[in-house]
Amino acid sequence: MRLDQYESRFKRAAKSVFEYAPVPFETVLLVTDAEGQDAEAELERARAFLQPLGSTEGVRWVALRGDQYHTSHELVALVSQHKPDLLITHRSLKEADKDPIYSLGTYLDVLTQVAPVPVLVLPSGSLPQALKRVMVVTDHITGDSRLINYGAALLGEGGDLFLTHIEDEGTFERYLGVISKLPSLDTETARRDILEQLLKEPREFMESVQKALAVPGAPQVEVEPIVRLGRSVRDYRELVEARQVDLLVFNTKDSAQLAMHGMAYSLAVELKRVPLLLL
Amino acid sequence: MYLLAEAADAAAHAPPGWVTALFGGLLLCMVVALALEEKLHAKKSVITGIGAIVCLLAGQALDVLPEGPALLQGHELHLPIYVAAIDWEVIAIILGASLFVDVTSKSGIFTWIAVKLTKLSRGDPRRLLWFYGALTVAFSAFLNNVTAMIIVGSLTAVSLKRLKLQGKLLGFLFVEGLMTNVGGLLTLISSVPNIIVGNAAGISFGRFFLVASPYVLLATVASIYLGQRVFQVAPLADDEARAAAAAQVDAFDENDGIRSRRFFNLAAGMFVLFILGLALQSQLPLVGGEHGLGMGFVALAFAAGMLLLYKHEVDKFYAAVDWDLLAFFGCLFVVIFVMEHAAVLSTMGQGLAWLLDRGENLGVVLLLWSAAGLSSVTDNIPLSAMLAKILPQGRELTASSMEWWAVIFGANLGGNLTPIGSASTVVAVTIMAKQGVPVTFVRFVRLAVPFAGLQLALASGYVLLVKALIT
C-alpha cells in the first residue's frame, strides 16, 4: 500500500511540460469543387484568412480544382502527389446540399481519415479578415504539444490563444456512481481527489505553455487557460460563441483509430460556422 | 525489561534434557515457519503469536516458567509473564520512530529530497545510480530499511521510465535493495537488529555511529562501484543526450508534495532535532543514564509532538502503524524468554562458544559469517534477539566487545544474500516484479553473491581492524 502511495507521489511530481516547436509550412493545398477563376479566388480568400502564413515567403499555395478529381481515390492520389503540409477544404465537396445537417460530406470524411496532414475546414460564407482568436480544444490536453504548436503557428502576433480542457462531467459522475457502491473507497474523498488531479494536470500543462511561449523566438500570443468540468460539446459551443473564436483546433484521431473519435465528430458537424483545424 | 523474582534461580532448576530438546524443536519449527512466511500466507505476528502461545502452555505444563511477581527496581509488580517477558524499550523505539517518520513524511520532505537529488543528477544514468545508492543508504540510516526502499525504489521506477532507461531498472533496484542493508548499519535505530543488539550491549547512539560510519562509507562506495560494473551503467554519450535527459528530470517538481511550507520547515527542523535527541540521549538529563527514561521515551515524545499537528486525525497515523511488526516483536520476546528458561539458549550458547573458541580473531569472523549465513535464510530479528541473549552467557562482554559487532554486521549484511534475507530485499523484489523485471530466487542469489561476499569480507577486515585498534 505504501509502495503505491510513494509511486503516486513521484508520478504526480513528474510533470508533462509543453515543448515549443515551430511548425514548418512549405506547401498549402486547397481542395475545392470550384473550377477556374473561382478556385483561384477561393485560394486567395484562404490566404487572406490565414495571416501571417498567407504572406509568408517561400510557402507554395496550390489549388486542386473540382475538375481535377472525380472520385475519392483520385483525390487521395492527387493529395499524395502534392505532399502538402496543410490541407484546406470545405464541407460537402461536389454535393448539391452545401449546408448539410450532421454530415461532413463524402470527400471530407475520407480526407479526415487518410490525410497525414492537418485539414483546415472553412465554412461557407464570409471569413474573418485575419486570425485573431484561436481556441485549442481537447479533453486530454496534457502532453499534447503538437496541437498547441499548430494553434500558435497560425495565430498572428498578439492574438489570443485559448487553451480549453473540459473534463466530461457525465463520465466523471458515472465513475463516481460506481465508487459510491464500493465500501472500500470513500466517495467524498474520491470525488475531491480525483477531480483535483483531473483538473490539476491540464492547468499545470497550460502554465508550462504560457512560460514556453513567453520566451523570445516563440510566437508572441496571449494564452488564456480554460479548465473545468462540464458537458464537452455543449460547453465548447458556448465558449466558441462567447470568445468569438476565429479558428477551432482539435485532434480528430488517436493512435488507436483511423476514424474521427466521438467528440471530434460532434464538434465538426455541429460547429459549421467556425473554421476548424483538424489534426 | 522486568526481572522475574524466580528468574535469578533459573539455573538452579535447569530442565531435563528432553524438555530442552522439545522446546528447541518448537523454536526450530517457528524459525522454519518464519522463513516460509510467503508460502504459508501467514503474517509474522501470527506465526510467532502461535509459537508464543504453544511455548507458554508447554512451559507452564512442564514447570519451566519462573513464578512470582515481576520486580521493577526492587518493587513488586503483578504482571502476567507474557507482559513482563517483553523488552518494551525496543517496542517503544520502533513505535515512536515509525509514528514520527510517518507524520514527518506527510510534509513531503523525503520526496522533496529524493526529487531534488534526481534533478541534481541531470538525468545521467551513472550519476543517478550513485545518487540513488547514497540516498538509499541515508534514508535507511535515518528512517528504516523498508521505507527507504519504498521511497527510492518507487522514484527509480518513475524516473527511469521517464528517461527511457527501463533496461537499467533491474540493476538500479537490485543495488538499492542491497544498499538498504548497508545503510541499515549506520545508526542504532537504522535496523531492528541494531536496536536489539545495541540495547543488549549498552552501545549508545553516538558510539554506534562512530564505529559503524567508516564501514558504511567504504561498503557504499565499493558496492555501488561494483553495481555500476556488473549492470554496465554508463554515463550519457553526447551533449544532445545530456540535454534531453536534463530536460526530462527538470520537469519533476520537487515542491508538488508540499502542502504547507510551514509544516515542511517544521518537519525538517524536528527531524534534525530527533536525530540529535537520539544521538545525545545518553547525555541528556532525565532521559539519559542508567535510570533515565531511555531512547524509547525520546522516540515516543517526538512522535507525540508531531502528532499534535494532526491532533484531529491521529487515528489515521495509528492505523498506519505496522502492528504486525510490533506484535511480532512482542511474541518473539515471549518465545525467547521461554527458550531461555527451557535452557535452549544456553545449549545454543555452547555451540556459539565452540565457534568463538576457534581463536580470538577467527572466532569473531566465524561468528560474523555464521550470523550472515543464518540471516540470509531466516528473519534476522529472531536471530539477533537470540544471539543478543546467548552471547553474554559465560562471557565478560562490554559495549566495546567486537562480538556484538560481528552479530550486528552479520545479521544486517546476511540479508543481502537472498531475496528473503531481509524485509527491504523482499520489497525490492516486489518492486521489480511490479515493474515487469521479476527475478527468480536463484537469479537473485547469483547476482547477490559477489556483492554480499564483498561486503562481508570488508566487514570481517573492518571488525578485526577496530578490534586491534581498541585493544
XYZ file of C-alpha atoms in Angstrom:
750
model
C 0.000 0.000 0.000
C 2.781 2.442 0.979
C 4.660 1.465 -2.159
C 1.734 2.599 -4.285
C 1.421 5.826 -2.267
C 5.027 6.832 -2.917
C 4.839 5.814 -6.566
C 1.755 8.038 -6.897
C 3.587 10.951 -5.268
C 6.500 10.672 -7.688
C 4.218 10.240 -10.685
C 2.435 13.411 -9.576
C 5.761 15.222 -9.294
C 6.784 14.156 -12.819
C 5.067 16.884 -14.846
C 4.239 16.941 -18.526
C 5.766 20.075 -19.966
C 4.849 21.816 -23.218
C 7.607 21.730 -25.807
C 7.524 24.568 -28.267
C 8.470 23.604 -31.831
C 7.943 25.807 -34.896
C 5.622 24.216 -37.467
C 7.155 24.156 -40.956
C 4.744 25.036 -43.799
C 6.136 24.601 -47.302
C 3.070 23.621 -49.296
C -0.537 24.552 -48.600
C -3.090 22.716 -50.731
C -6.635 23.921 -51.211
C -9.071 21.183 -52.198
C -12.186 22.714 -53.717
C -15.022 21.803 -56.023
C -14.808 25.194 -57.690
C -13.126 25.478 -61.067
C -11.089 28.117 -62.943
C -11.156 31.639 -61.554
C -13.495 30.631 -58.724
C -10.905 28.206 -57.411
C -8.182 30.879 -57.520
C -10.470 33.342 -55.719
C -11.129 30.764 -53.058
C -7.387 30.244 -52.639
C -6.853 33.988 -52.192
C -9.664 34.104 -49.662
C -7.975 31.356 -47.631
C -4.581 33.144 -47.853
C -6.131 36.337 -46.570
C -7.717 34.488 -43.671
C -4.522 32.654 -42.736
C -2.407 35.697 -41.944
C 0.507 35.750 -41.237
C 1.017 32.384 -43.003
C -0.690 33.775 -46.129
C 2.040 36.348 -46.659
C 4.989 34.232 -45.547
C 7.634 33.945 -48.253
C 8.613 30.506 -49.518
C 5.216 28.901 -48.922
C 3.725 27.291 -52.045
C -0.066 27.754 -52.357
C -1.778 25.308 -54.676
C -5.447 24.875 -55.591
C -6.821 21.453 -56.528
C -9.850 22.260 -58.690
C -13.073 20.313 -58.882
C -12.393 19.208 -62.481
C -9.129 17.530 -61.448
C -10.752 14.690 -59.463
C -13.956 12.698 -59.737
C -13.661 10.074 -57.040
C -12.258 9.977 -53.541
C -9.497 7.624 -54.769
C -8.393 10.199 -57.333
C -8.466 12.927 -54.705
C -6.352 10.951 -52.273
C -3.822 10.175 -55.044
C -3.564 13.842 -56.013
C -3.135 14.941 -52.402
C -0.325 12.413 -52.005
C 1.430 13.780 -55.086
C 1.497 17.346 -53.739
C 2.753 16.311 -50.265
C 1.140 19.315 -48.572
C 1.867 20.451 -45.013
C -1.681 21.787 -44.682
C -4.882 20.900 -46.493
C -7.673 23.461 -46.819
C -11.125 22.414 -47.855
C -14.795 22.758 -47.047
C -17.741 20.522 -46.306
C -19.937 18.813 -48.903
C -17.466 18.907 -51.790
C -19.256 18.194 -55.072
C -22.594 17.807 -53.283
C -25.748 19.731 -54.026
C -26.574 20.391 -50.384
C -23.958 22.886 -49.204
C -25.463 23.175 -45.734
C -25.918 19.572 -44.642
C -27.217 18.528 -41.238
C -24.840 16.329 -39.202
C -22.540 15.464 -42.086
C -19.139 16.469 -43.393
C -19.694 15.106 -46.875
C -18.083 12.102 -48.529
C -14.785 13.705 -49.595
C -14.076 15.457 -46.302
C -14.906 12.276 -44.418
C -12.245 10.465 -46.433
C -9.689 13.258 -46.082
C -10.012 13.380 -42.287
C -9.328 9.656 -42.162
C -6.481 9.235 -44.633
C -4.723 12.604 -44.860
C -1.497 12.508 -42.853
C -1.537 16.315 -42.532
C -3.848 18.756 -40.728
C -7.070 19.624 -42.530
C -8.457 23.146 -42.274
C -12.215 23.138 -42.871
C -13.544 26.514 -43.934
C -17.226 27.350 -43.516
C -19.317 28.548 -46.367
C -19.887 32.268 -46.406
C -17.595 35.022 -45.216
C -14.394 34.532 -43.279
C -12.801 36.809 -40.667
C -10.223 39.205 -42.139
C -7.406 37.612 -40.184
C -6.932 35.144 -37.395
C -7.148 36.920 -34.044
C -8.631 34.311 -31.703
C -7.730 30.632 -31.832
C -9.151 28.065 -29.477
C -7.370 24.748 -28.896
C -9.815 22.135 -27.715
C -9.174 18.810 -26.054
C -10.341 16.679 -23.205
C -6.789 15.413 -22.731
C -4.561 18.407 -23.359
C -1.705 17.322 -21.076
C 1.320 16.443 -23.164
C -0.331 17.484 -26.450
C 2.309 19.953 -27.616
C 1.583 19.391 -31.334
C -1.966 20.663 -31.091
C -0.880 23.857 -29.359
C 2.081 24.414 -31.653
C -0.284 24.377 -34.669
C -2.676 26.763 -32.962
C 0.138 29.171 -32.079
C 1.763 28.885 -35.538
C -1.371 30.013 -37.375
C -2.201 32.823 -34.979
C -0.991 36.336 -35.709
C 1.242 38.377 -33.417
C -0.628 39.496 -30.313
C -3.582 37.190 -30.977
C -5.471 35.278 -28.303
C -4.798 31.574 -27.851
C -7.497 29.925 -25.727
C -6.432 26.568 -24.315
C -9.508 24.655 -23.260
C -9.800 21.412 -21.406
C -13.279 20.272 -20.433
C -13.366 17.144 -18.365
C -16.529 15.289 -19.218
C -18.933 15.525 -16.305
C -21.034 12.583 -17.448
C -18.074 10.191 -17.461
C -16.849 11.550 -14.133
C -20.239 11.067 -12.497
C -20.557 7.568 -13.915
C -17.287 6.507 -12.265
C -18.255 8.278 -9.047
C -21.520 6.338 -9.144
C -19.536 3.097 -9.238
C -17.218 4.287 -6.458
C -20.241 5.168 -4.307
C -21.177 1.476 -4.362
C -17.735 0.296 -3.208
C -17.448 0.196 0.591
C -13.623 0.102 0.361
C -13.490 3.594 -1.195
C -14.709 6.788 0.440
C -16.917 8.513 -2.131
C -16.386 12.096 -0.982
C -12.606 11.654 -0.784
C -12.624 10.068 -4.233
C -14.735 12.915 -5.678
C -12.465 15.590 -4.216
C -9.125 13.942 -5.003
C -9.937 12.647 -8.478
C -11.424 15.944 -9.602
C -8.498 17.887 -8.161
C -5.980 15.704 -10.001
C -8.013 15.666 -13.236
C -8.009 19.455 -13.392
C -4.550 19.980 -11.898
C -2.684 18.267 -14.736
C -4.106 20.376 -17.615
C -3.733 23.543 -15.541
C -0.067 22.813 -14.921
C 0.471 21.919 -18.562
C -1.135 25.172 -19.649
C 1.095 27.093 -17.243
C 4.078 25.497 -18.961
C 2.634 26.671 -22.335
C 2.477 30.223 -21.021
C 6.104 30.008 -19.876
C 7.359 28.425 -23.104
C 5.603 30.951 -25.354
C 6.866 33.891 -23.295
C 10.470 33.360 -24.386
C 11.950 35.275 -27.372
C 11.598 33.424 -30.671
C 8.277 31.811 -29.764
C 5.006 33.189 -31.192
C 4.050 36.209 -29.110
C 0.443 35.398 -28.306
C -1.802 35.842 -25.286
C -2.552 32.479 -23.681
C -5.783 32.038 -21.716
C -6.264 28.690 -19.960
C -9.816 27.362 -19.515
C -10.073 24.186 -17.440
C -13.278 22.850 -15.927
C -15.697 20.028 -15.511
C -18.589 20.165 -17.940
C -20.501 18.729 -20.867
C -17.940 18.716 -23.670
C -19.732 19.673 -26.903
C -22.297 21.974 -25.276
C -19.631 23.831 -23.281
C -17.242 24.142 -26.220
C -20.021 25.602 -28.340
C -20.778 28.167 -25.633
C -17.104 29.043 -25.282
C -16.665 29.455 -29.047
C -19.591 31.868 -29.149
C -18.597 33.769 -26.008
C -14.968 34.216 -27.103
C -15.895 34.903 -30.779
C -13.358 32.342 -31.865
C -11.927 32.579 -35.417
C -10.442 29.082 -35.522
C -11.030 25.942 -33.516
C -8.142 23.430 -33.339
C -8.649 19.862 -32.209
C -7.461 16.305 -32.664
C -9.622 14.021 -34.754
C -7.802 10.737 -34.318
C -5.951 8.986 -31.592
C -3.224 6.421 -32.097
C -5.642 3.504 -31.828
C -8.119 4.511 -34.506
C -8.330 5.806 -38.002
C -11.744 7.369 -37.985
C -12.697 10.523 -36.122
C -13.361 9.969 -32.444
C -16.715 10.833 -30.883
C -16.230 14.365 -29.587
C -14.275 15.497 -32.660
C -17.007 14.337 -34.996
C -19.682 16.024 -32.888
C -17.759 19.304 -32.931
C -17.014 19.038 -36.643
C -20.649 18.544 -37.663
C -22.182 20.916 -35.131
C -19.880 23.937 -35.366
C -20.496 24.645 -39.039
C -19.949 28.405 -38.922
C -16.472 28.279 -37.425
C -13.253 27.390 -39.289
C -11.861 24.131 -37.911
C -8.322 22.803 -37.956
C -8.496 19.012 -37.656
C -5.278 17.300 -36.612
C 12.960 -5.473 30.978
C 11.391 -6.539 34.226
C 13.093 -9.077 36.429
C 11.075 -12.036 37.489
C 11.581 -12.986 41.102
C 12.459 -16.555 40.343
C 14.456 -15.805 37.211
C 17.727 -15.495 39.057
C 17.320 -19.050 40.237
C 16.660 -20.362 36.781
C 19.964 -22.153 36.623
C 19.179 -23.823 39.936
C 16.392 -25.921 38.441
C 17.566 -26.459 34.903
C 15.002 -28.536 32.981
C 15.793 -32.092 31.905
C 17.453 -32.617 28.540
C 14.322 -33.869 26.775
C 12.433 -30.706 27.779
C 15.201 -28.565 26.313
C 15.117 -30.692 23.157
C 11.327 -30.313 22.938
C 11.498 -26.534 23.181
C 14.443 -26.484 20.750
C 12.192 -28.340 18.301
C 9.404 -25.810 18.825
C 11.858 -22.970 18.173
C 13.110 -24.652 15.019
C 9.522 -25.096 13.783
C 8.828 -21.395 14.355
C 12.021 -20.315 12.590
C 11.227 -22.532 9.591
C 7.673 -21.190 9.510
C 9.037 -17.618 9.514
C 11.348 -18.476 6.622
C 8.342 -19.866 4.727
C 6.132 -16.912 5.626
C 5.262 -16.187 1.993
C 4.453 -19.810 1.225
C 2.265 -20.141 4.316
C 0.428 -16.890 3.541
C 0.667 -16.027 7.212
C 1.960 -12.828 8.753
C 4.959 -12.909 11.072
C 2.893 -11.855 14.066
C 0.506 -14.785 13.579
C 3.366 -17.302 13.297
C 5.192 -16.004 16.383
C 1.877 -15.495 18.175
C 1.028 -19.180 17.776
C 4.624 -20.007 18.741
C 4.329 -17.897 21.892
C 1.006 -19.482 22.912
C 2.335 -23.027 22.409
C 5.596 -22.212 24.258
C 3.770 -20.591 27.191
C 1.327 -23.502 27.544
C 4.121 -26.059 27.274
C 6.306 -24.037 29.636
C 3.536 -23.847 32.194
C 2.688 -27.544 31.877
C 6.326 -28.632 32.199
C 7.086 -26.216 35.023
C 9.715 -24.360 33.006
C 8.451 -20.829 33.575
C 9.504 -18.830 36.643
C 6.877 -17.929 39.194
C 6.342 -14.935 41.394
C 5.877 -11.224 40.786
C 7.935 -9.078 38.422
C 10.422 -6.735 40.026
C 10.990 -3.172 38.866
C 13.879 -1.587 40.743
C 13.006 -3.611 43.835
C 9.250 -3.002 43.619
C 6.945 -5.930 43.032
C 4.625 -5.675 40.057
C 1.881 -8.161 39.339
C 2.243 -8.578 35.598
C 1.363 -11.623 33.514
C 4.514 -13.426 32.467
C 3.818 -12.746 28.770
C 3.825 -8.999 29.506
C 6.901 -8.974 31.724
C 8.854 -11.009 29.164
C 8.697 -8.281 26.509
C 11.516 -5.769 26.028
C 9.303 -2.676 25.994
C 12.204 -0.327 25.338
C 12.664 -1.898 21.897
C 8.914 -1.726 21.235
C 8.853 1.945 22.308
C 11.743 2.853 19.989
C 10.128 1.151 16.995
C 6.637 2.517 17.673
C 7.864 6.061 18.396
C 10.264 6.204 15.446
C 7.729 4.809 12.944
C 4.984 7.210 14.078
C 7.419 10.145 13.954
C 8.641 9.231 10.462
C 5.095 8.658 9.213
C 3.881 12.101 10.316
C 7.088 13.788 9.133
C 6.747 12.207 5.689
C 3.371 13.964 5.267
C 5.294 17.219 4.989
C 6.769 15.964 1.697
C 10.318 16.337 2.962
C 11.537 12.879 1.943
C 10.044 13.076 -1.544
C 11.481 16.615 -1.832
C 14.993 15.345 -1.048
C 14.617 12.421 -3.459
C 13.317 14.555 -6.356
C 15.904 17.278 -5.719
C 18.659 14.685 -5.966
C 17.157 13.316 -9.191
C 17.312 16.803 -10.700
C 20.892 17.257 -9.494
C 21.852 14.126 -11.437
C 20.779 15.883 -14.691
C 19.365 12.516 -15.745
C 22.776 10.909 -16.275
C 22.348 7.157 -15.518
C 25.691 6.664 -13.813
C 25.298 9.752 -11.616
C 21.736 8.660 -10.887
C 22.938 5.230 -9.708
C 25.435 6.816 -7.303
C 22.906 9.359 -6.056
C 20.139 6.808 -5.567
C 22.552 4.365 -3.913
C 23.751 7.032 -1.483
C 20.181 8.216 -0.888
C 19.099 4.664 -0.056
C 21.896 4.442 2.492
C 20.950 7.792 4.057
C 17.220 7.010 4.180
C 17.900 3.517 5.574
C 20.075 5.038 8.247
C 17.607 7.619 9.487
C 14.203 6.175 8.566
C 14.171 2.406 8.214
C 15.207 -0.010 5.501
C 11.733 -0.777 4.206
C 10.669 2.882 3.988
C 13.963 3.735 2.266
C 13.436 1.010 -0.337
C 9.832 2.062 -0.924
C 10.744 5.735 -1.451
C 13.862 5.289 -3.577
C 12.518 2.229 -5.411
C 9.294 3.926 -6.484
C 11.165 7.071 -7.557
C 13.602 4.902 -9.532
C 10.726 3.252 -11.390
C 9.148 6.616 -12.293
C 12.369 8.436 -13.224
C 13.948 5.624 -15.268
C 10.705 5.235 -17.199
C 10.717 8.947 -17.920
C 14.358 8.772 -19.025
C 13.568 5.684 -21.146
C 16.099 3.688 -19.142
C 13.796 0.789 -18.231
C 16.564 -1.589 -19.332
C 18.595 -0.494 -16.320
C 15.727 -0.789 -13.840
C 16.712 -4.215 -12.535
C 20.278 -3.103 -11.845
C 19.171 0.057 -10.056
C 16.579 -1.700 -7.897
C 18.975 -4.514 -7.109
C 21.753 -2.173 -5.972
C 19.271 -0.112 -3.941
C 17.909 -3.261 -2.281
C 21.416 -4.206 -1.186
C 22.238 -0.663 -0.071
C 19.329 -0.668 2.374
C 21.117 -3.274 4.464
C 24.388 -1.349 4.287
C 22.632 1.887 5.321
C 20.849 -0.110 7.993
C 24.191 -0.378 9.752
C 24.799 3.338 10.168
C 22.892 4.168 13.360
C 21.442 2.418 16.346
C 17.883 2.961 15.083
C 18.573 2.116 11.437
C 17.508 -1.509 11.764
C 15.857 -3.732 14.331
C 18.932 -5.978 14.898
C 20.869 -2.798 15.767
C 18.239 -1.784 18.305
C 18.085 -5.255 19.870
C 21.832 -5.960 19.974
C 22.796 -2.334 20.714
C 20.305 -2.247 23.558
C 21.571 -5.550 24.979
C 25.198 -4.453 24.645
C 24.602 -0.977 26.039
C 26.016 0.741 22.927
C 24.993 4.404 22.797
C 23.642 6.052 19.616
C 26.778 8.186 19.234
C 29.208 5.319 19.763
C 27.273 3.142 17.343
C 27.534 5.816 14.666
C 31.252 6.376 15.251
C 32.083 2.686 14.924
C 29.735 1.926 12.008
C 30.105 5.005 9.789
C 33.587 4.324 8.287
C 32.484 0.842 7.267
C 29.196 2.100 5.809
C 31.084 4.654 3.706
C 33.547 2.038 2.456
C 30.872 -0.576 1.716
C 28.663 2.008 -0.036
C 31.408 3.109 -2.425
C 32.568 -0.461 -3.111
C 29.026 -1.803 -3.663
C 27.847 0.976 -5.975
C 31.060 0.752 -7.970
C 30.531 -2.994 -8.327
C 26.891 -2.357 -9.318
C 27.999 0.109 -11.966
C 30.346 -2.532 -13.439
C 28.028 -5.537 -13.185
C 24.980 -3.757 -14.636
C 27.010 -1.685 -17.122
C 25.628 1.690 -16.119
C 27.491 4.119 -18.347
C 27.282 7.916 -18.473
C 25.432 9.626 -21.342
C 27.453 9.738 -24.534
C 26.888 13.181 -26.048
C 25.613 16.703 -25.402
C 22.333 16.075 -27.177
C 21.527 13.090 -24.955
C 22.627 15.038 -21.873
C 20.362 17.973 -22.789
C 17.377 15.678 -23.435
C 17.891 13.842 -20.132
C 18.280 17.097 -18.225
C 15.008 18.385 -19.707
C 13.240 15.214 -18.587
C 14.382 15.443 -14.965
C 13.841 19.211 -14.868
C 10.147 18.505 -15.419
C 9.996 16.936 -11.952
C 8.515 19.318 -9.422
C 10.038 18.697 -6.002
C 7.507 21.055 -4.417
C 4.455 19.172 -5.678
C 4.005 17.143 -2.495
C 4.457 20.124 -0.162
C 1.064 21.331 1.004
C 2.380 23.768 3.607
C 5.796 25.374 3.568
C 5.490 25.997 7.294
C 4.869 22.326 8.029
C 7.715 21.400 5.682
C 10.180 23.620 7.568
C 8.897 22.427 10.917
C 9.243 18.776 9.877
C 12.807 19.385 8.654
C 13.703 21.055 11.963
C 12.022 18.349 14.022
C 13.794 15.654 12.056
C 17.196 17.178 12.812
C 16.205 17.510 16.492
C 15.009 13.899 16.514
C 18.389 12.648 15.285
C 20.190 14.923 17.749
C 17.884 13.786 20.547
C 18.706 10.144 19.875
C 22.408 10.890 19.446
C 22.652 12.836 22.683
C 20.067 10.844 24.642
C 22.621 9.231 26.940
C 23.913 12.696 27.904
C 20.529 14.355 28.369
C 19.165 14.986 31.860
C 16.111 12.889 32.843
C 16.289 10.609 29.784
C 19.975 9.579 29.855
C 21.855 7.431 32.334
C 21.058 4.111 33.969
C 17.756 5.239 35.469
C 16.813 7.703 32.735
C 13.641 7.419 30.677
C 15.627 5.990 27.772
C 15.671 6.158 23.989
C 12.181 4.745 23.608
C 10.841 7.705 25.541
C 12.693 10.117 23.223
C 11.176 8.431 20.158
C 7.659 8.398 21.637
C 7.925 12.024 22.821
C 8.928 13.214 19.333
C 6.095 11.168 17.812
C 3.621 12.760 20.227
C 4.999 16.211 19.377
C 4.474 15.659 15.659
C 1.014 14.161 16.191
C -0.052 17.453 17.748
C -0.022 18.844 14.203
C -2.684 16.311 13.257
C -4.462 16.212 16.592
C -7.900 15.765 14.999
C -6.890 12.838 12.832
C -4.302 10.910 14.817
C -6.308 7.749 14.215
C -5.084 7.743 10.595
C -1.496 7.522 11.803
C -2.337 4.899 14.399
C -3.922 2.853 11.631
C -0.736 3.176 9.561
C 1.483 1.753 12.314
C 2.960 -1.623 11.411
C 1.098 -3.550 14.100
C 2.196 -6.834 12.546
C 5.828 -5.900 13.236
C 5.134 -4.770 16.789
C 3.064 -7.854 17.615
C 5.795 -9.963 16.047
C 8.371 -8.426 18.388
C 6.159 -8.842 21.418
C 5.524 -12.518 20.688
C 9.155 -13.097 19.769
C 10.350 -11.749 23.100
C 7.933 -14.097 24.840
C 9.220 -17.108 22.860
C 12.839 -16.190 23.604
C 12.005 -15.753 27.276
C 10.555 -19.266 27.384
C 13.549 -20.637 25.482
C 15.868 -19.026 27.981
C 14.119 -20.789 30.844
C 13.981 -24.074 28.951
C 17.794 -23.874 28.640
C 17.572 -23.798 24.828
C 19.590 -20.593 24.637
C 22.326 -21.880 26.951
C 22.574 -25.044 24.824
C 22.890 -22.925 21.704
C 25.405 -20.829 23.603
C 27.637 -23.870 23.860
C 27.727 -24.085 20.074
C 28.486 -20.404 19.922
C 31.265 -20.878 22.475
C 32.785 -23.560 20.238
C 32.747 -21.074 17.388
C 34.324 -18.294 19.408
C 36.946 -20.651 20.835
C 38.419 -21.159 17.349
C 40.664 -18.176 18.047
C 40.401 -14.594 19.188
C 40.099 -13.181 15.672
C 38.914 -16.213 13.747
C 36.131 -16.723 16.293
C 34.750 -13.219 15.701
C 34.961 -13.618 11.923
C 33.269 -17.040 12.091
C 30.534 -15.522 14.244
C 30.008 -12.748 11.683
C 29.793 -15.145 8.721
C 27.597 -17.599 10.645
C 25.204 -14.830 11.605
C 25.167 -13.718 7.953
C 24.506 -17.235 6.718
C 21.618 -17.749 9.142
C 20.250 -14.276 8.468
C 20.152 -14.967 4.731
C 17.619 -17.781 5.094
C 15.625 -16.674 8.096
C 14.478 -13.461 9.683
C 17.377 -11.515 11.150
C 15.222 -10.225 14.031
C 14.776 -13.507 15.962
C 18.367 -14.343 15.107
C 19.746 -11.145 16.590
C 17.337 -11.344 19.537
C 18.570 -14.843 20.377
C 22.236 -14.057 19.814
C 21.899 -10.948 21.968
C 20.694 -13.220 24.766
C 23.158 -16.029 24.173
C 26.315 -14.003 23.609
C 26.818 -12.658 27.148
C 26.277 -16.105 28.719
C 29.551 -17.120 30.360
C 31.471 -14.181 28.870
C 32.673 -10.826 30.124
C 31.410 -8.576 27.333
C 31.407 -4.773 27.330
C 29.893 -2.279 24.906
C 33.264 -2.288 23.104
C 33.388 -6.051 22.547
C 33.584 -6.833 18.841
C 31.466 -9.954 19.279
C 28.444 -7.647 19.365
C 29.571 -6.042 16.124
C 30.094 -9.406 14.483
C 26.410 -10.147 15.178
C 25.307 -6.671 14.024
C 27.262 -6.820 10.745
C 26.361 -10.444 10.082
C 22.644 -10.081 10.846
C 22.312 -6.985 8.629
C 24.525 -7.953 5.695
C 23.324 -11.570 5.584
C 20.010 -10.132 4.330
C 21.763 -9.318 1.063
C 22.441 -12.937 0.129
C 18.891 -13.980 -0.757
C 15.666 -12.232 -1.758
C 14.082 -13.337 1.533
C 17.051 -12.304 3.646
C 15.561 -9.014 4.799
C 12.272 -7.121 4.615
C 13.835 -4.476 2.340
C 15.103 -7.011 -0.213
C 11.616 -8.510 -0.236
C 10.300 -5.003 -1.052
C 12.978 -4.613 -3.759
C 11.924 -7.894 -5.369
C 8.259 -6.853 -5.116
C 9.004 -3.583 -6.948
C 10.977 -5.473 -9.609
C 8.007 -7.792 -10.214
C 5.562 -4.853 -10.263
C 7.711 -3.030 -12.810
C 7.956 -6.033 -15.114
C 11.528 -7.125 -14.295
C 10.943 -10.109 -11.996
C 13.907 -12.093 -10.655
C 13.830 -15.678 -9.511
C 15.308 -16.772 -6.193
C 18.283 -18.412 -7.939
C 18.993 -15.417 -10.163
C 18.861 -13.072 -7.193
C 21.345 -15.238 -5.279
C 23.626 -15.481 -8.310
C 23.626 -11.703 -8.666
C 23.895 -11.086 -4.919
C 26.804 -13.368 -4.031
C 29.596 -11.052 -5.319
C 28.034 -8.040 -3.563
C 27.343 -9.782 -0.251
C 30.720 -11.534 -0.383
C 32.471 -8.203 -0.866
C 30.500 -6.543 1.932
C 31.112 -9.428 4.361
C 34.819 -9.565 3.520
C 35.099 -5.823 4.123
C 33.128 -6.190 7.364
C 35.425 -9.006 8.583
C 38.509 -6.930 7.920
C 36.921 -3.873 9.485
C 35.861 -5.692 12.669
C 39.381 -7.082 13.120
C 40.894 -3.658 12.470
C 38.675 -1.978 15.066
C 39.394 -4.826 17.496
C 43.141 -4.305 17.033
C 42.775 -0.553 17.498
C 40.714 -0.928 20.678
C 42.916 -3.497 22.388
